[in-house]
């Protein structure tokens, strides 16, 4: 099994090592000898002491099951565009050790396979077994960990080559503390990658103008909303990093009401419509108008 000295015992801050016995898999602290077992139902290691008191907003059932989207074909189109964009970015801004904070069900360990030496997915909330990535298909060099977000990240300093927040940064409660903590875990020259929804999305801008107020802030789950500029400004006000890449133009189709789901009847249709919108906004010089965005920072 591939192992790097990355995880830090949440009890005594020493290093931990993966172990396997007849009873199951667990991380074992080399100092205090505490064991942090792997939940056999969802594949996550319970990496906290006492009761996990994580703060924030867990994934809604609608998001996990895909019911948040117009239809399943639209959800797949969104996901495919995100994965394609992230894989391109990681091919350019690569690293051996990837830490994904707010990893959700663990699916990105699969989607980004081959682009890391070891993947550590940190999730503050319990993921139901029925939606978690099956342990049988999880890469051997990927570890899914449930941690307590009221405590510091259970990582040694200067160990991660890449730290990512994929659709999770805007769900965090105290972004300043979290970013400063993550910054200390990132190696010099390492990359911070943040992917989230774009409040500069053309459809949101249009509806906001028609309504005369700001809509779609989803305050029950998103503790803030960002445009590319506001995200970069916030991150750089918290930690001394340089923005080296930004893309907010990889997906332009809006998430329509389910009653309009017939409009997204095929993947080919959506690819064509998305391409038309991308070209249109390029012609009218409307920048950063996609529904999602990704920004890469370098330490």
Short mmCIF file of C-alpha atoms in Angstrom, two decimals:
data_model
loop_
_atom_site.label_atom_id
_atom_site.label_comp_id
_atom_site.label_asym_id
_atom_site.label_seq_id
_atom_site.Cartn_x
_atom_site.Cartn_y
_atom_site.Cartn_z
CA UNK A 1 0.00 0.00 0.00
CA UNK A 2 1.27 3.48 -0.88
CA UNK A 3 1.77 5.60 2.21
CA UNK A 4 3.12 9.09 2.80
CA UNK A 5 3.75 10.81 6.11
CA UNK A 6 0.86 13.24 5.63
CA UNK A 7 -1.88 12.55 8.17
CA UNK A 8 -1.46 13.75 11.75
CA UNK A 9 -2.99 11.98 14.73
CA UNK A 10 -5.92 14.12 15.95
CA UNK A 11 -5.10 13.11 19.52
CA UNK A 12 -1.35 13.71 19.87
CA UNK A 13 -0.27 15.21 16.49
CA UNK A 14 2.17 12.38 15.76
CA UNK A 15 2.30 10.45 12.49
CA UNK A 16 -0.09 7.61 11.71
CA UNK A 17 0.32 4.47 9.66
CA UNK A 18 -2.28 2.40 7.79
CA UNK A 19 -2.86 -1.12 9.10
CA UNK A 20 -5.00 -4.05 7.99
CA UNK A 21 -6.15 -6.94 10.16
CA UNK A 22 -8.92 -9.51 10.02
CA UNK A 23 -11.13 -6.99 11.83
CA UNK A 24 -10.64 -4.36 9.12
CA UNK A 25 -8.46 -1.40 8.15
CA UNK A 26 -7.46 1.50 10.39
CA UNK A 27 -4.90 4.24 10.89
CA UNK A 28 -2.67 3.60 13.88
CA UNK A 29 -0.79 6.34 15.75
CA UNK A 30 2.88 5.49 16.17
CA UNK A 31 3.04 7.56 19.37
CA UNK A 32 -0.17 7.34 21.44
CA UNK A 33 -1.19 4.02 19.79
CA UNK A 34 -4.76 5.18 19.15
CA UNK A 35 -6.60 3.48 16.29
CA UNK A 36 -8.85 5.27 13.82
CA UNK A 37 -10.92 2.59 12.08
CA UNK A 38 -12.36 2.55 8.61
CA UNK A 39 -16.14 2.53 8.52
CA UNK A 40 -16.95 -0.65 6.64
CA UNK A 41 -20.23 0.80 5.36
CA UNK A 42 -18.91 3.90 3.57
CA UNK A 43 -15.11 3.40 3.39
CA UNK A 44 -14.23 6.54 5.37
CA UNK A 45 -11.72 6.44 8.22
CA UNK A 46 -13.21 7.98 11.38
CA UNK A 47 -10.34 10.39 12.01
CA UNK A 48 -11.37 12.29 15.13
CA UNK A 49 -11.52 11.81 18.89
CA UNK A 50 -14.78 11.82 20.82
CA UNK A 51 -17.82 13.07 18.92
CA UNK A 52 -17.37 14.80 15.56
CA UNK A 53 -18.80 18.31 15.99
CA UNK A 54 -18.23 19.61 12.46
CA UNK A 55 -19.72 22.96 11.53
CA UNK A 56 -20.96 23.98 8.13
CA UNK A 57 -23.49 22.61 5.69
CA UNK A 58 -23.44 18.94 4.73
CA UNK A 59 -24.44 17.90 1.24
CA UNK A 60 -28.20 17.95 0.83
CA UNK A 61 -29.96 14.75 -0.13
CA UNK A 62 -31.10 16.46 -3.33
CA UNK A 63 -27.48 17.21 -4.30
CA UNK A 64 -26.22 13.74 -3.45
CA UNK A 65 -28.96 12.01 -5.41
CA UNK A 66 -28.84 14.47 -8.30
CA UNK A 67 -32.39 15.73 -7.74
CA UNK A 68 -31.10 19.28 -7.43
CA UNK A 69 -30.49 19.32 -11.20
CA UNK A 70 -32.93 19.69 -14.10
CA UNK A 71 -32.46 16.03 -15.00
CA UNK A 72 -29.80 13.34 -14.83
CA UNK A 73 -28.47 14.16 -18.28
CA UNK A 74 -27.92 17.77 -17.28
CA UNK A 75 -26.19 16.71 -14.05
CA UNK A 76 -23.86 14.46 -16.04
CA UNK A 77 -23.10 17.30 -18.47
CA UNK A 78 -22.20 19.60 -15.54
CA UNK A 79 -20.06 16.93 -13.92
CA UNK A 80 -18.30 16.01 -17.16
CA UNK A 81 -17.35 19.65 -17.77
CA UNK A 82 -15.99 19.98 -14.21
CA UNK A 83 -13.96 16.78 -14.46
CA UNK A 84 -12.54 17.71 -17.85
CA UNK A 85 -11.52 21.15 -16.56
CA UNK A 86 -9.98 19.76 -13.36
CA UNK A 87 -8.03 17.06 -15.18
CA UNK A 88 -6.56 19.66 -17.53
CA UNK A 89 -5.58 21.84 -14.58
CA UNK A 90 -3.98 18.98 -12.63
CA UNK A 91 -2.00 17.93 -15.69
CA UNK A 92 -0.52 21.42 -15.66
CA UNK A 93 -0.38 22.12 -11.91
CA UNK A 94 0.38 18.63 -10.68
CA UNK A 95 1.74 17.23 -7.45
CA UNK A 96 2.38 13.93 -5.74
CA UNK A 97 0.20 14.54 -2.69
CA UNK A 98 -3.33 15.84 -3.24
CA UNK A 99 -5.58 16.81 -0.35
CA UNK A 100 -9.24 17.41 -1.25
CA UNK A 101 -11.02 19.31 1.54
CA UNK A 102 -14.76 18.69 1.58
CA UNK A 103 -14.47 15.63 -0.64
CA UNK A 104 -18.14 14.67 -0.32
CA UNK A 105 -18.85 11.13 -1.49
CA UNK A 106 -15.24 10.57 -2.57
CA UNK A 107 -16.05 10.43 -6.29
CA UNK A 108 -13.23 12.78 -7.29
CA UNK A 109 -10.72 10.19 -6.11
CA UNK A 110 -11.99 8.20 -9.09
CA UNK A 111 -12.43 11.06 -11.55
CA UNK A 112 -8.88 12.33 -11.00
CA UNK A 113 -7.23 8.91 -10.88
CA UNK A 114 -3.76 8.88 -12.40
CA UNK A 115 -3.07 12.53 -11.56
CA UNK A 116 -1.77 12.02 -8.03
CA UNK A 117 0.63 9.78 -6.12
CA UNK A 118 -1.68 9.79 -3.09
CA UNK A 119 -5.12 11.35 -2.59
CA UNK A 120 -6.49 12.29 0.83
CA UNK A 121 -10.16 13.21 0.79
CA UNK A 122 -11.17 15.06 3.95
CA UNK A 123 -14.89 15.29 4.69
CA UNK A 124 -16.34 16.89 7.85
CA UNK A 125 -19.70 15.11 7.68
CA UNK A 126 -20.81 11.47 7.68
CA UNK A 127 -21.48 10.24 4.14
CA UNK A 128 -24.30 7.68 3.84
CA UNK A 129 -23.10 4.30 2.64
CA UNK A 130 -25.56 4.24 -0.25
CA UNK A 131 -23.95 7.27 -1.94
CA UNK A 132 -20.27 6.80 -0.97
CA UNK A 133 -17.81 5.47 -3.53
CA UNK A 134 -17.59 1.69 -3.02
CA UNK A 135 -14.36 0.64 -1.37
CA UNK A 136 -13.93 -2.01 -4.04
CA UNK A 137 -13.46 0.61 -6.78
CA UNK A 138 -11.54 3.21 -4.77
CA UNK A 139 -7.89 3.47 -5.93
CA UNK A 140 -5.39 1.89 -3.54
CA UNK A 141 -3.59 5.23 -3.19
CA UNK A 142 -6.74 7.12 -2.17
CA UNK A 143 -7.82 7.56 1.45
CA UNK A 144 -11.19 8.99 2.50
CA UNK A 145 -11.20 10.54 5.96
CA UNK A 146 -13.99 12.01 8.08
CA UNK A 147 -12.49 14.72 10.28
CA UNK A 148 -13.81 17.27 12.78
CA UNK A 149 -13.91 20.72 11.14
CA UNK A 150 -14.00 22.44 14.55
CA UNK A 151 -10.36 21.39 14.91
CA UNK A 152 -7.34 22.02 12.69
CA UNK A 153 -6.86 19.92 9.58
CA UNK A 154 -5.30 16.58 10.61
CA UNK A 155 -2.26 17.06 8.39
CA UNK A 156 1.41 17.66 8.99
CA UNK A 157 2.79 21.05 7.92
CA UNK A 158 4.32 21.43 4.44
CA UNK A 159 3.16 18.04 3.16
CA UNK A 160 0.58 18.69 0.41
CA UNK A 161 1.54 19.50 -3.18
CA UNK A 162 -2.07 20.31 -4.07
CA UNK A 163 -4.96 21.29 -1.80
CA UNK A 164 -8.34 21.49 -3.48
CA UNK A 165 -11.80 22.72 -2.54
CA UNK A 166 -14.13 21.23 -5.15
CA UNK A 167 -17.62 22.68 -4.61
CA UNK A 168 -16.89 22.97 -0.89
CA UNK A 169 -15.19 26.32 -0.16
CA UNK A 170 -18.45 28.29 -0.25
CA UNK A 171 -19.97 25.78 2.21
CA UNK A 172 -17.30 26.47 4.86
CA UNK A 173 -18.18 28.51 7.95
CA UNK A 174 -14.90 30.23 8.84
CA UNK A 175 -13.03 30.49 5.55
CA UNK A 176 -10.24 32.66 6.94
CA UNK A 177 -9.20 30.18 9.64
CA UNK A 178 -9.61 27.27 7.23
CA UNK A 179 -7.49 28.92 4.52
CA UNK A 180 -4.75 29.90 6.93
CA UNK A 181 -4.67 26.37 8.30
CA UNK A 182 -4.59 24.85 4.79
CA UNK A 183 -1.83 27.27 3.77
CA UNK A 184 0.41 25.87 6.51
CA UNK A 185 -0.10 22.33 5.19
CA UNK A 186 0.82 23.30 1.63
CA UNK A 187 4.41 22.92 0.46
CA UNK A 188 6.29 25.94 -0.85
CA UNK A 189 5.48 26.08 -4.55
CA UNK A 190 2.32 24.02 -3.97
CA UNK A 191 -1.06 24.81 -5.49
CA UNK A 192 -4.42 25.70 -3.99
CA UNK A 193 -7.32 24.89 -6.34
CA UNK A 194 -10.82 26.21 -5.68
CA UNK A 195 -13.80 25.27 -7.83
CA UNK A 196 -17.22 26.68 -6.99
CA UNK A 197 -20.32 28.28 -8.49
CA UNK A 198 -19.87 31.64 -10.18
CA UNK A 199 -22.14 34.47 -9.04
CA UNK A 200 -21.13 36.31 -12.21
CA UNK A 201 -23.02 33.66 -14.22
CA UNK A 202 -24.90 35.34 -17.07
CA UNK A 203 -28.28 33.86 -16.10
CA UNK A 204 -27.94 35.08 -12.50
CA UNK A 205 -26.92 38.54 -13.71
CA UNK A 206 -29.96 38.70 -15.99
CA UNK A 207 -32.43 37.56 -13.32
CA UNK A 208 -30.91 39.91 -10.74
CA UNK A 209 -31.40 42.86 -13.10
CA UNK A 210 -35.00 41.87 -13.86
CA UNK A 211 -35.81 41.30 -10.18
CA UNK A 212 -33.95 44.38 -8.96
CA UNK A 213 -32.26 42.43 -6.18
CA UNK A 214 -29.72 39.68 -5.58
CA UNK A 215 -31.21 36.23 -6.01
CA UNK A 216 -29.79 32.69 -5.80
CA UNK A 217 -27.52 33.22 -2.82
CA UNK A 218 -28.66 29.93 -1.19
CA UNK A 219 -27.77 31.19 2.27
CA UNK A 220 -29.02 28.01 3.92
CA UNK A 221 -26.08 26.10 2.40
CA UNK A 222 -23.68 28.69 0.95
CA UNK A 223 -22.09 30.96 3.52
CA UNK A 224 -20.92 33.24 0.74
CA UNK A 225 -21.15 33.58 -3.03
CA UNK A 226 -18.29 34.63 -5.27
CA UNK A 227 -17.38 36.03 -8.63
CA UNK A 228 -13.82 35.32 -9.85
CA UNK A 229 -12.58 38.73 -8.68
CA UNK A 230 -14.21 38.54 -5.25
CA UNK A 231 -12.87 35.01 -4.69
CA UNK A 232 -9.32 35.99 -5.64
CA UNK A 233 -9.49 39.12 -3.48
CA UNK A 234 -10.75 37.16 -0.47
CA UNK A 235 -8.14 34.41 -0.74
CA UNK A 236 -5.29 36.88 -1.14
CA UNK A 237 -6.52 38.87 1.86
CA UNK A 238 -6.20 35.71 3.97
CA UNK A 239 -2.97 34.13 2.72
CA UNK A 240 0.05 35.30 0.64
CA UNK A 241 -0.57 33.37 -2.59
CA UNK A 242 -0.50 34.29 -6.26
CA UNK A 243 -3.40 33.56 -8.62
CA UNK A 244 -1.83 31.74 -11.57
CA UNK A 245 -4.93 30.52 -13.42
CA UNK A 246 -8.63 31.28 -13.64
CA UNK A 247 -11.40 29.87 -15.82
CA UNK A 248 -15.07 30.79 -15.57
CA UNK A 249 -16.01 29.87 -19.10
CA UNK A 250 -16.30 26.10 -19.32
CA UNK A 251 -20.07 25.67 -18.78
CA UNK A 252 -22.86 28.10 -19.67
CA UNK A 253 -26.14 26.16 -19.56
CA UNK A 254 -28.50 27.13 -16.70
CA UNK A 255 -30.05 24.65 -14.30
CA UNK A 256 -33.66 24.86 -15.47
CA UNK A 257 -36.81 23.87 -13.52
CA UNK A 258 -37.61 20.18 -13.84
CA UNK A 259 -40.68 21.01 -15.91
CA UNK A 260 -38.30 22.24 -18.62
CA UNK A 261 -36.19 19.09 -18.49
CA UNK A 262 -37.31 18.11 -21.99
CA UNK A 263 -35.01 20.85 -23.35
CA UNK A 264 -31.99 18.87 -22.14
CA UNK A 265 -32.91 15.72 -24.00
CA UNK A 266 -29.45 14.60 -25.12
CA UNK A 267 -25.78 15.04 -24.31
CA UNK A 268 -25.04 16.06 -27.90
CA UNK A 269 -27.68 18.79 -27.70
CA UNK A 270 -26.16 20.22 -24.54
CA UNK A 271 -22.61 20.15 -25.91
CA UNK A 272 -23.79 22.04 -28.99
CA UNK A 273 -25.83 24.59 -27.00
CA UNK A 274 -22.96 25.13 -24.57
CA UNK A 275 -20.58 25.76 -27.46
CA UNK A 276 -22.99 28.29 -28.99
CA UNK A 277 -23.27 30.19 -25.71
CA UNK A 278 -19.50 30.18 -25.21
CA UNK A 279 -18.99 31.67 -28.68
CA UNK A 280 -21.76 34.22 -28.18
CA UNK A 281 -20.35 35.56 -24.92
CA UNK A 282 -16.90 35.66 -26.49
CA UNK A 283 -18.23 37.75 -29.38
CA UNK A 284 -19.95 40.24 -27.07
CA UNK A 285 -16.82 40.39 -24.87
CA UNK A 286 -18.71 39.24 -21.79
CA UNK A 287 -16.05 37.65 -19.60
CA UNK A 288 -16.31 35.15 -16.77
CA UNK A 289 -19.98 34.41 -17.47
CA UNK A 290 -20.03 30.64 -16.97
CA UNK A 291 -22.01 28.90 -14.25
CA UNK A 292 -18.91 27.62 -12.47
CA UNK A 293 -15.36 28.78 -11.99
CA UNK A 294 -11.99 27.41 -10.97
CA UNK A 295 -9.04 29.42 -9.66
CA UNK A 296 -5.52 28.13 -9.04
CA UNK A 297 -3.23 29.83 -6.51
CA UNK A 298 0.47 29.17 -5.95
CA UNK A 299 2.20 29.36 -2.59
#
